mmCIF file of C-alpha atoms in Angstrom:
data_model
loop_
_atom_site.group_PDB
_atom_site.id
_atom_site.type_symbol
_atom_site.label_atom_id
_atom_site.label_comp_id
_atom_site.label_asym_id
_atom_site.label_seq_id
_atom_site.Cartn_x
_atom_site.Cartn_y
_atom_site.Cartn_z
ATOM 1 C CA UNK A 1 40.763 108.580 35.033
ATOM 2 C CA UNK A 2 41.311 109.960 31.224
ATOM 3 C CA UNK A 3 38.449 112.661 31.917
ATOM 4 C CA UNK A 4 38.643 113.486 28.040
ATOM 5 C CA UNK A 5 37.125 110.450 27.700
ATOM 6 C CA UNK A 6 33.636 111.094 29.724
ATOM 7 C CA UNK A 7 30.597 111.786 28.109
ATOM 8 C CA UNK A 8 28.178 114.521 31.092
ATOM 9 C CA UNK A 9 24.369 114.332 30.792
ATOM 10 C CA UNK A 10 21.310 115.434 32.613
ATOM 11 C CA UNK A 11 18.106 116.923 32.956
ATOM 12 C CA UNK A 12 17.023 119.704 33.530
ATOM 13 C CA UNK A 13 12.769 122.052 33.283
ATOM 14 C CA UNK A 14 12.177 125.210 31.765
ATOM 15 C CA UNK A 15 8.819 127.550 33.044
ATOM 16 C CA UNK A 16 7.348 129.994 30.322
ATOM 17 C CA UNK A 17 6.897 132.158 33.184
ATOM 18 C CA UNK A 18 7.041 132.219 36.588
ATOM 19 C CA UNK A 19 5.507 130.266 39.262
ATOM 20 C CA UNK A 20 2.517 132.335 40.955
ATOM 21 C CA UNK A 21 2.141 131.384 44.054
ATOM 22 C CA UNK A 22 -1.340 133.096 45.878
ATOM 23 C CA UNK A 23 -2.507 132.426 50.022
ATOM 24 C CA UNK A 24 -6.096 133.666 51.111
ATOM 25 C CA UNK A 25 -7.139 133.379 54.704
ATOM 26 C CA UNK A 26 -10.882 134.923 55.449
ATOM 27 C CA UNK A 27 -11.244 136.400 57.993
ATOM 28 C CA UNK A 28 -11.984 134.920 61.516
ATOM 29 C CA UNK A 29 -11.421 131.863 59.953
ATOM 30 C CA UNK A 30 -7.401 130.216 61.238
ATOM 31 C CA UNK A 31 -6.761 128.230 58.211
ATOM 32 C CA UNK A 32 -5.612 129.081 54.820
ATOM 33 C CA UNK A 33 -5.327 127.749 51.510
ATOM 34 C CA UNK A 34 -2.481 128.204 49.118
ATOM 35 C CA UNK A 35 -3.101 127.842 45.948
ATOM 36 C CA UNK A 36 -0.216 128.240 43.321
ATOM 37 C CA UNK A 37 -0.505 128.619 39.619
ATOM 38 C CA UNK A 38 2.006 126.663 37.935
ATOM 39 C CA UNK A 39 2.475 128.079 33.566
ATOM 40 C CA UNK A 40 3.711 126.396 30.943
ATOM 41 C CA UNK A 41 7.500 124.511 31.322
ATOM 42 C CA UNK A 42 8.910 122.854 28.968
ATOM 43 C CA UNK A 43 11.597 119.049 29.463
ATOM 44 C CA UNK A 44 15.444 119.543 28.247
ATOM 45 C CA UNK A 45 17.707 116.134 28.054
ATOM 46 C CA UNK A 46 21.286 117.540 27.298
ATOM 47 C CA UNK A 47 24.763 115.735 27.239
ATOM 48 C CA UNK A 48 28.013 116.843 26.058
ATOM 49 C CA UNK A 49 32.032 116.277 26.414
ATOM 50 C CA UNK A 50 35.172 117.411 25.152
ATOM 51 C CA UNK A 51 34.429 117.248 21.738
ATOM 52 C CA UNK A 52 31.393 119.080 22.086
ATOM 53 C CA UNK A 53 27.834 119.051 22.480
ATOM 54 C CA UNK A 54 25.395 116.336 21.500
ATOM 55 C CA UNK A 55 21.280 116.803 20.270
ATOM 56 C CA UNK A 56 19.342 118.754 22.544
ATOM 57 C CA UNK A 57 15.787 116.675 23.163
ATOM 58 C CA UNK A 58 13.353 119.246 23.616
ATOM 59 C CA UNK A 59 9.622 117.452 25.739
ATOM 60 C CA UNK A 60 6.570 119.386 26.999
ATOM 61 C CA UNK A 61 5.600 115.554 29.827
ATOM 62 C CA UNK A 62 6.990 113.700 32.503
ATOM 63 C CA UNK A 63 10.195 111.678 32.016
ATOM 64 C CA UNK A 64 10.192 108.259 33.079
ATOM 65 C CA UNK A 65 12.093 104.975 32.282
ATOM 66 C CA UNK A 66 10.302 103.878 28.938
ATOM 67 C CA UNK A 67 11.127 107.338 28.004
ATOM 68 C CA UNK A 68 15.161 107.733 28.966
ATOM 69 C CA UNK A 69 15.931 104.242 26.945
ATOM 70 C CA UNK A 70 14.273 106.591 23.784
ATOM 71 C CA UNK A 71 16.451 109.469 24.900
ATOM 72 C CA UNK A 72 19.529 107.415 25.349
ATOM 73 C CA UNK A 73 19.092 105.870 21.743
ATOM 74 C CA UNK A 74 17.901 109.189 19.775
ATOM 75 C CA UNK A 75 20.320 111.766 21.482
ATOM 76 C CA UNK A 76 23.146 110.203 23.961
ATOM 77 C CA UNK A 77 24.624 107.687 20.767
ATOM 78 C CA UNK A 78 23.801 110.100 17.436
ATOM 79 C CA UNK A 79 26.128 112.224 19.802
ATOM 80 C CA UNK A 80 28.362 109.390 21.273
ATOM 81 C CA UNK A 81 29.146 107.658 17.619
ATOM 82 C CA UNK A 82 29.838 111.521 16.134
ATOM 83 C CA UNK A 83 32.661 111.823 19.286
ATOM 84 C CA UNK A 84 33.683 108.707 19.686
ATOM 85 C CA UNK A 85 32.407 105.895 17.057
ATOM 86 C CA UNK A 86 30.835 103.022 17.717
ATOM 87 C CA UNK A 87 32.305 101.810 19.812
ATOM 88 C CA UNK A 88 31.191 102.114 23.303
ATOM 89 C CA UNK A 89 33.728 101.413 25.237
ATOM 90 C CA UNK A 90 35.825 104.817 23.905
ATOM 91 C CA UNK A 91 33.645 105.944 26.644
ATOM 92 C CA UNK A 92 31.243 107.082 29.415
ATOM 93 C CA UNK A 93 28.374 108.025 31.234
ATOM 94 C CA UNK A 94 28.434 110.037 33.835
ATOM 95 C CA UNK A 95 24.862 110.563 35.393
ATOM 96 C CA UNK A 96 23.040 111.461 38.966
ATOM 97 C CA UNK A 97 21.256 108.563 40.766
ATOM 98 C CA UNK A 98 18.654 109.865 39.961
ATOM 99 C CA UNK A 99 15.785 106.671 39.800
ATOM 100 C CA UNK A 100 15.149 107.121 36.292
ATOM 101 C CA UNK A 101 18.994 105.982 35.769
ATOM 102 C CA UNK A 102 18.595 103.953 37.718
ATOM 103 C CA UNK A 103 15.677 101.652 37.315
ATOM 104 C CA UNK A 104 15.885 98.072 35.815
ATOM 105 C CA UNK A 105 14.769 98.947 32.194
ATOM 106 C CA UNK A 106 17.826 102.007 31.833
ATOM 107 C CA UNK A 107 20.234 100.137 33.286
ATOM 108 C CA UNK A 108 18.956 96.410 30.507
ATOM 109 C CA UNK A 109 18.978 99.406 27.842
ATOM 110 C CA UNK A 110 22.861 100.518 28.900
ATOM 111 C CA UNK A 111 24.101 96.516 29.646
ATOM 112 C CA UNK A 112 22.426 95.576 26.076
ATOM 113 C CA UNK A 113 24.055 98.364 24.123
ATOM 114 C CA UNK A 114 27.342 98.354 25.444
ATOM 115 C CA UNK A 115 26.992 101.344 27.996
ATOM 116 C CA UNK A 116 29.590 101.670 30.889
ATOM 117 C CA UNK A 117 28.590 104.135 34.130
ATOM 118 C CA UNK A 118 30.827 106.451 36.110
ATOM 119 C CA UNK A 119 30.225 105.680 39.573
ATOM 120 C CA UNK A 120 28.415 108.330 41.698
ATOM 121 C CA UNK A 121 29.682 110.451 42.834
ATOM 122 C CA UNK A 122 32.277 110.679 40.854
ATOM 123 C CA UNK A 123 35.971 111.961 41.304
ATOM 124 C CA UNK A 124 35.267 114.103 38.780
ATOM 125 C CA UNK A 125 35.960 117.650 39.659
ATOM 126 C CA UNK A 126 32.152 119.513 39.996
ATOM 127 C CA UNK A 127 30.427 116.310 40.085
ATOM 128 C CA UNK A 128 28.093 117.184 36.975
ATOM 129 C CA UNK A 129 29.833 119.738 35.000
ATOM 130 C CA UNK A 130 26.148 120.284 33.287
ATOM 131 C CA UNK A 131 24.667 121.222 35.867
ATOM 132 C CA UNK A 132 27.377 124.889 34.786
ATOM 133 C CA UNK A 133 25.308 124.690 30.934
ATOM 134 C CA UNK A 134 22.175 125.075 32.302
ATOM 135 C CA UNK A 135 22.202 127.483 34.433
ATOM 136 C CA UNK A 136 23.708 129.913 32.004
ATOM 137 C CA UNK A 137 21.525 128.706 29.451
ATOM 138 C CA UNK A 138 18.654 129.863 32.006
ATOM 139 C CA UNK A 139 20.430 133.213 31.994
ATOM 140 C CA UNK A 140 20.282 133.837 28.105
ATOM 141 C CA UNK A 141 16.643 132.042 27.993
ATOM 142 C CA UNK A 142 15.758 134.848 30.595
ATOM 143 C CA UNK A 143 17.206 138.054 28.462
ATOM 144 C CA UNK A 144 15.034 137.304 25.435
ATOM 145 C CA UNK A 145 11.343 137.367 26.198
ATOM 146 C CA UNK A 146 8.650 135.078 25.881
ATOM 147 C CA UNK A 147 6.009 134.693 23.755
ATOM 148 C CA UNK A 148 4.708 131.602 23.232
ATOM 149 C CA UNK A 149 4.966 127.856 24.146
ATOM 150 C CA UNK A 150 6.065 127.618 19.720
ATOM 151 C CA UNK A 151 8.947 130.464 20.270
ATOM 152 C CA UNK A 152 10.219 129.346 24.011
ATOM 153 C CA UNK A 153 11.129 125.950 22.236
ATOM 154 C CA UNK A 154 12.708 127.550 19.394
ATOM 155 C CA UNK A 155 14.291 129.416 21.343
ATOM 156 C CA UNK A 156 16.238 126.767 23.416
ATOM 157 C CA UNK A 157 17.193 124.131 20.495
ATOM 158 C CA UNK A 158 18.535 127.450 18.513
ATOM 159 C CA UNK A 159 22.416 126.059 17.562
ATOM 160 C CA UNK A 160 23.966 129.770 19.411
ATOM 161 C CA UNK A 161 22.346 129.161 23.024
ATOM 162 C CA UNK A 162 23.683 126.527 23.903
ATOM 163 C CA UNK A 163 27.231 125.645 22.192
ATOM 164 C CA UNK A 164 28.941 128.972 22.455
ATOM 165 C CA UNK A 165 26.580 129.685 25.448
ATOM 166 C CA UNK A 166 28.706 132.627 26.613
ATOM 167 C CA UNK A 167 31.487 132.032 28.415
ATOM 168 C CA UNK A 168 34.780 134.317 28.549
ATOM 169 C CA UNK A 169 38.202 133.107 31.131
ATOM 170 C CA UNK A 170 40.568 136.205 32.319
ATOM 171 C CA UNK A 171 44.193 134.991 31.690
ATOM 172 C CA UNK A 172 46.057 136.592 34.471
ATOM 173 C CA UNK A 173 43.465 134.198 37.089
ATOM 174 C CA UNK A 174 44.095 131.226 35.276
ATOM 175 C CA UNK A 175 47.082 128.710 35.525
ATOM 176 C CA UNK A 176 47.343 125.682 33.229
ATOM 177 C CA UNK A 177 50.620 123.119 33.112
ATOM 178 C CA UNK A 178 50.521 122.930 36.839
ATOM 179 C CA UNK A 179 51.690 119.912 39.300
ATOM 180 C CA UNK A 180 49.612 121.591 42.031
ATOM 181 C CA UNK A 181 47.196 124.232 43.187
ATOM 182 C CA UNK A 182 46.216 126.727 45.808
ATOM 183 C CA UNK A 183 42.264 126.733 45.842
ATOM 184 C CA UNK A 184 40.467 127.662 48.774
ATOM 185 C CA UNK A 185 43.027 126.804 51.301
ATOM 186 C CA UNK A 186 44.308 123.706 49.886
ATOM 187 C CA UNK A 187 46.629 122.663 47.790
ATOM 188 C CA UNK A 188 46.083 120.749 46.202
ATOM 189 C CA UNK A 189 48.462 118.075 43.178
ATOM 190 C CA UNK A 190 48.569 114.078 41.970
ATOM 191 C CA UNK A 191 49.723 112.803 45.286
ATOM 192 C CA UNK A 192 46.572 114.426 47.102
ATOM 193 C CA UNK A 193 45.317 117.409 49.162
ATOM 194 C CA UNK A 194 46.967 119.088 51.949
ATOM 195 C CA UNK A 195 46.316 121.809 54.077
ATOM 196 C CA UNK A 196 48.208 125.653 52.671
ATOM 197 C CA UNK A 197 50.710 125.962 54.304
ATOM 198 C CA UNK A 198 50.705 129.528 53.813
ATOM 199 C CA UNK A 199 47.247 129.585 55.954
ATOM 200 C CA UNK A 200 48.562 127.716 58.078
ATOM 201 C CA UNK A 201 50.636 129.771 59.428
ATOM 202 C CA UNK A 202 47.324 131.961 61.677
ATOM 203 C CA UNK A 203 46.570 129.138 63.078
ATOM 204 C CA UNK A 204 50.273 128.183 63.903
ATOM 205 C CA UNK A 205 50.812 131.447 65.480
ATOM 206 C CA UNK A 206 47.344 132.250 67.209
ATOM 207 C CA UNK A 207 47.738 133.117 70.652
ATOM 208 C CA UNK A 208 46.918 132.272 73.716
ATOM 209 C CA UNK A 209 43.514 133.244 74.159
ATOM 210 C CA UNK A 210 42.443 135.356 76.294
ATOM 211 C CA UNK A 211 38.969 136.002 76.147
ATOM 212 C CA UNK A 212 35.397 133.446 74.732
ATOM 213 C CA UNK A 213 34.946 134.901 71.354
ATOM 214 C CA UNK A 214 38.947 133.963 70.666
ATOM 215 C CA UNK A 215 38.611 130.418 71.772
ATOM 216 C CA UNK A 216 35.525 130.896 69.207
ATOM 217 C CA UNK A 217 37.845 131.813 66.145
ATOM 218 C CA UNK A 218 40.489 129.304 66.906
ATOM 219 C CA UNK A 219 38.224 126.563 66.842
ATOM 220 C CA UNK A 220 36.277 128.359 64.063
ATOM 221 C CA UNK A 221 39.807 128.036 61.788
ATOM 222 C CA UNK A 222 40.812 124.708 63.099
ATOM 223 C CA UNK A 223 37.827 123.165 62.229
ATOM 224 C CA UNK A 224 38.759 124.400 58.577
ATOM 225 C CA UNK A 225 41.270 121.218 58.600
ATOM 226 C CA UNK A 226 40.040 118.908 61.064
ATOM 227 C CA UNK A 227 39.454 115.891 57.701
ATOM 228 C CA UNK A 228 43.342 116.222 57.742
ATOM 229 C CA UNK A 229 42.926 115.875 61.299
ATOM 230 C CA UNK A 230 42.545 111.920 63.583
ATOM 231 C CA UNK A 231 40.640 112.139 66.372
ATOM 232 C CA UNK A 232 39.729 116.161 66.333
ATOM 233 C CA UNK A 233 36.242 116.510 68.165
ATOM 234 C CA UNK A 234 38.299 114.935 71.020
ATOM 235 C CA UNK A 235 41.659 116.214 71.359
ATOM 236 C CA UNK A 236 39.266 119.772 71.071
ATOM 237 C CA UNK A 237 36.701 118.996 73.690
ATOM 238 C CA UNK A 238 37.860 120.531 76.093
ATOM 239 C CA UNK A 239 38.104 124.119 74.493
ATOM 240 C CA UNK A 240 34.215 123.349 72.522
ATOM 241 C CA UNK A 241 32.986 122.418 76.360
ATOM 242 C CA UNK A 242 34.787 125.859 77.583
ATOM 243 C CA UNK A 243 32.118 127.361 74.831
ATOM 244 C CA UNK A 244 29.373 125.965 76.115
ATOM 245 C CA UNK A 245 29.763 125.500 79.876
ATOM 246 C CA UNK A 246 31.340 129.788 79.936
ATOM 247 C CA UNK A 247 30.176 133.227 79.527
ATOM 248 C CA UNK A 248 32.120 136.500 79.653
ATOM 249 C CA UNK A 249 32.606 136.356 83.452
ATOM 250 C CA UNK A 250 33.221 133.133 84.305
ATOM 251 C CA UNK A 251 36.073 132.597 81.567
ATOM 252 C CA UNK A 252 39.084 130.393 83.015
ATOM 253 C CA UNK A 253 41.616 129.335 81.008
ATOM 254 C CA UNK A 254 42.663 125.590 81.957
ATOM 255 C CA UNK A 255 46.029 123.516 82.002
ATOM 256 C CA UNK A 256 43.546 120.857 79.961
ATOM 257 C CA UNK A 257 42.483 124.351 76.632
ATOM 258 C CA UNK A 258 45.834 124.641 77.184
ATOM 259 C CA UNK A 259 47.035 120.910 76.252
ATOM 260 C CA UNK A 260 44.454 121.006 73.521
ATOM 261 C CA UNK A 261 45.394 124.116 72.405
ATOM 262 C CA UNK A 262 48.465 123.533 71.794
ATOM 263 C CA UNK A 263 47.936 119.964 70.283
ATOM 264 C CA UNK A 264 45.563 121.026 68.132
ATOM 265 C CA UNK A 265 48.252 123.493 66.525
ATOM 266 C CA UNK A 266 51.171 120.687 66.959
ATOM 267 C CA UNK A 267 48.482 118.000 64.187
ATOM 268 C CA UNK A 268 47.729 120.923 61.782
ATOM 269 C CA UNK A 269 52.000 121.088 61.642
ATOM 270 C CA UNK A 270 51.799 117.797 60.986
ATOM 271 C CA UNK A 271 48.280 116.927 58.494
ATOM 272 C CA UNK A 272 48.687 114.839 56.667
ATOM 273 C CA UNK A 273 47.516 114.183 52.438
ATOM 274 C CA UNK A 274 45.175 113.730 52.115
ATOM 275 C CA UNK A 275 44.414 111.209 48.743
ATOM 276 C CA UNK A 276 41.436 110.979 46.131
ATOM 277 C CA UNK A 277 38.870 108.399 46.835
ATOM 278 C CA UNK A 278 39.353 105.401 44.074
ATOM 279 C CA UNK A 279 35.787 104.227 43.600
ATOM 280 C CA UNK A 280 36.835 100.833 41.626
ATOM 281 C CA UNK A 281 38.596 100.390 45.219
ATOM 282 C CA UNK A 282 37.752 98.844 48.708
ATOM 283 C CA UNK A 283 37.214 101.253 51.838
ATOM 284 C CA UNK A 284 38.158 100.597 54.718
ATOM 285 C CA UNK A 285 35.987 102.708 57.854
ATOM 286 C CA UNK A 286 37.930 103.489 61.297
ATOM 287 C CA UNK A 287 35.499 103.144 64.022
ATOM 288 C CA UNK A 288 36.540 104.441 67.449
ATOM 289 C CA UNK A 289 33.904 105.870 70.367
ATOM 290 C CA UNK A 290 35.497 107.575 73.187
ATOM 291 C CA UNK A 291 34.187 109.230 76.427
ATOM 292 C CA UNK A 292 33.641 112.358 75.108
ATOM 293 C CA UNK A 293 33.870 111.611 71.228
ATOM 294 C CA UNK A 294 33.278 109.826 68.106
ATOM 295 C CA UNK A 295 35.671 109.303 65.584
ATOM 296 C CA UNK A 296 35.359 107.857 62.255
ATOM 297 C CA UNK A 297 38.580 107.433 59.438
ATOM 298 C CA UNK A 298 38.057 106.107 56.239
ATOM 299 C CA UNK A 299 40.396 104.481 54.316
ATOM 300 C CA UNK A 300 41.918 102.917 51.304
ATOM 301 C CA UNK A 301 44.730 100.730 49.868
ATOM 302 C CA UNK A 302 46.535 101.580 46.889
ATOM 303 C CA UNK A 303 49.386 101.020 44.953
ATOM 304 C CA UNK A 304 52.314 102.897 45.972
ATOM 305 C CA UNK A 305 55.010 103.912 43.241
ATOM 306 C CA UNK A 306 57.930 101.874 44.028
ATOM 307 C CA UNK A 307 54.366 98.751 43.723
ATOM 308 C CA UNK A 308 53.882 98.359 46.858
ATOM 309 C CA UNK A 309 50.443 97.872 48.774
ATOM 310 C CA UNK A 310 49.780 101.073 51.850
ATOM 311 C CA UNK A 311 46.760 102.702 53.425
ATOM 312 C CA UNK A 312 46.362 105.637 52.463
ATOM 313 C CA UNK A 313 44.042 108.134 54.457
ATOM 314 C CA UNK A 314 41.173 109.375 52.183
ATOM 315 C CA UNK A 315 39.429 111.499 55.482
ATOM 316 C CA UNK A 316 39.063 111.568 58.731
ATOM 317 C CA UNK A 317 35.325 112.775 60.295
ATOM 318 C CA UNK A 318 34.437 112.919 64.066
ATOM 319 C CA UNK A 319 31.924 114.650 66.468
ATOM 320 C CA UNK A 320 31.948 115.057 70.201
ATOM 321 C CA UNK A 321 28.650 113.044 71.780
ATOM 322 C CA UNK A 322 25.862 114.500 73.965
ATOM 323 C CA UNK A 323 25.510 114.724 77.638
ATOM 324 C CA UNK A 324 22.667 111.619 77.178
ATOM 325 C CA UNK A 325 24.734 109.993 74.624
ATOM 326 C CA UNK A 326 28.097 109.704 77.221
ATOM 327 C CA UNK A 327 26.146 107.469 79.673
ATOM 328 C CA UNK A 328 25.932 104.580 77.062
ATOM 329 C CA UNK A 329 28.093 101.749 77.787
ATOM 330 C CA UNK A 330 31.215 101.288 75.844
ATOM 331 C CA UNK A 331 29.563 98.332 73.188
ATOM 332 C CA UNK A 332 26.546 100.899 72.915
ATOM 333 C CA UNK A 333 29.252 104.194 72.053
ATOM 334 C CA UNK A 334 30.966 102.342 70.190
ATOM 335 C CA UNK A 335 27.952 100.776 67.608
ATOM 336 C CA UNK A 336 27.074 104.316 67.683
ATOM 337 C CA UNK A 337 30.719 104.569 65.749
ATOM 338 C CA UNK A 338 29.817 102.723 63.288
ATOM 339 C CA UNK A 339 26.255 104.504 62.558
ATOM 340 C CA UNK A 340 27.804 107.489 61.688
ATOM 341 C CA UNK A 341 31.090 106.537 60.747
ATOM 342 C CA UNK A 342 28.412 104.905 57.960
ATOM 343 C CA UNK A 343 25.899 107.562 57.807
ATOM 344 C CA UNK A 344 28.507 110.887 56.992
ATOM 345 C CA UNK A 345 30.631 108.709 54.251
ATOM 346 C CA UNK A 346 27.064 107.225 53.199
ATOM 347 C CA UNK A 347 28.468 108.999 49.401
ATOM 348 C CA UNK A 348 31.645 106.741 49.650
#
């Protein structure tokens, strides 16, 4: 996917003043009346790509499908024509699943004008980076007094608000032309995502817990990487049960707890690389249910560098069963696993 050819769009509204909320209640009455005073607000639609910011569209009324098509015609297409030329196949549109964007009228307009939309959620590092632009725009607007609606709209339209919104980077904190990087305890590379070995050392070298607090700490450390461990909830069930039923005085470290503790440490040592999802390919959802937990694996068959199709894991998910769920029959637990897996991986 060439993200240099993606156009990010979104809409946001800005209040002229703060929303005022007051609660009225008479003495001796049980119920109260809440009143909210809504100030004047201005809706803003914008778009941008690697090549710059597009035309801002401002309006006061509620946005509907018909006006959304007007924005596409007068705001989106002129901007993309300036960046990519008249051929709409040279770029793709990224917007969220708002009902206005997915309405029949808007879909028909996109088809008629050859606009290609990316599936949502996307594989972008940020699902919609224009949200960050809105936040910076709001911060800059709030620094100036708001005397009137016309003045408020005029300041939003000013060229020096959006194109130069004051974003700076510190060179010693930036990395360029890297094939992989560390991010929030993970190694992100072109092959996929896997745990940072330096962070895993804290889990691998964790001593055998002698107190309940130590068990909870270990579960917190290992649970952070549970997406890399198949059937994590089932493996960790003895430790989870220990925290559920024990107190400080009745702490008992059993053989099952020791086996669970060692199995989790070993699984983290052998943690696989999680591949990136390809939304133009079908997904495979593998489900399983045991006496104590549910497991769901999301995978895809992708073409490797040798040209062969292999199954790549996108993520592991699991949870323990409640006391009432453990009374289900095997068939009911398998059905519960289907519901759990579909709900957990619904964004895909």
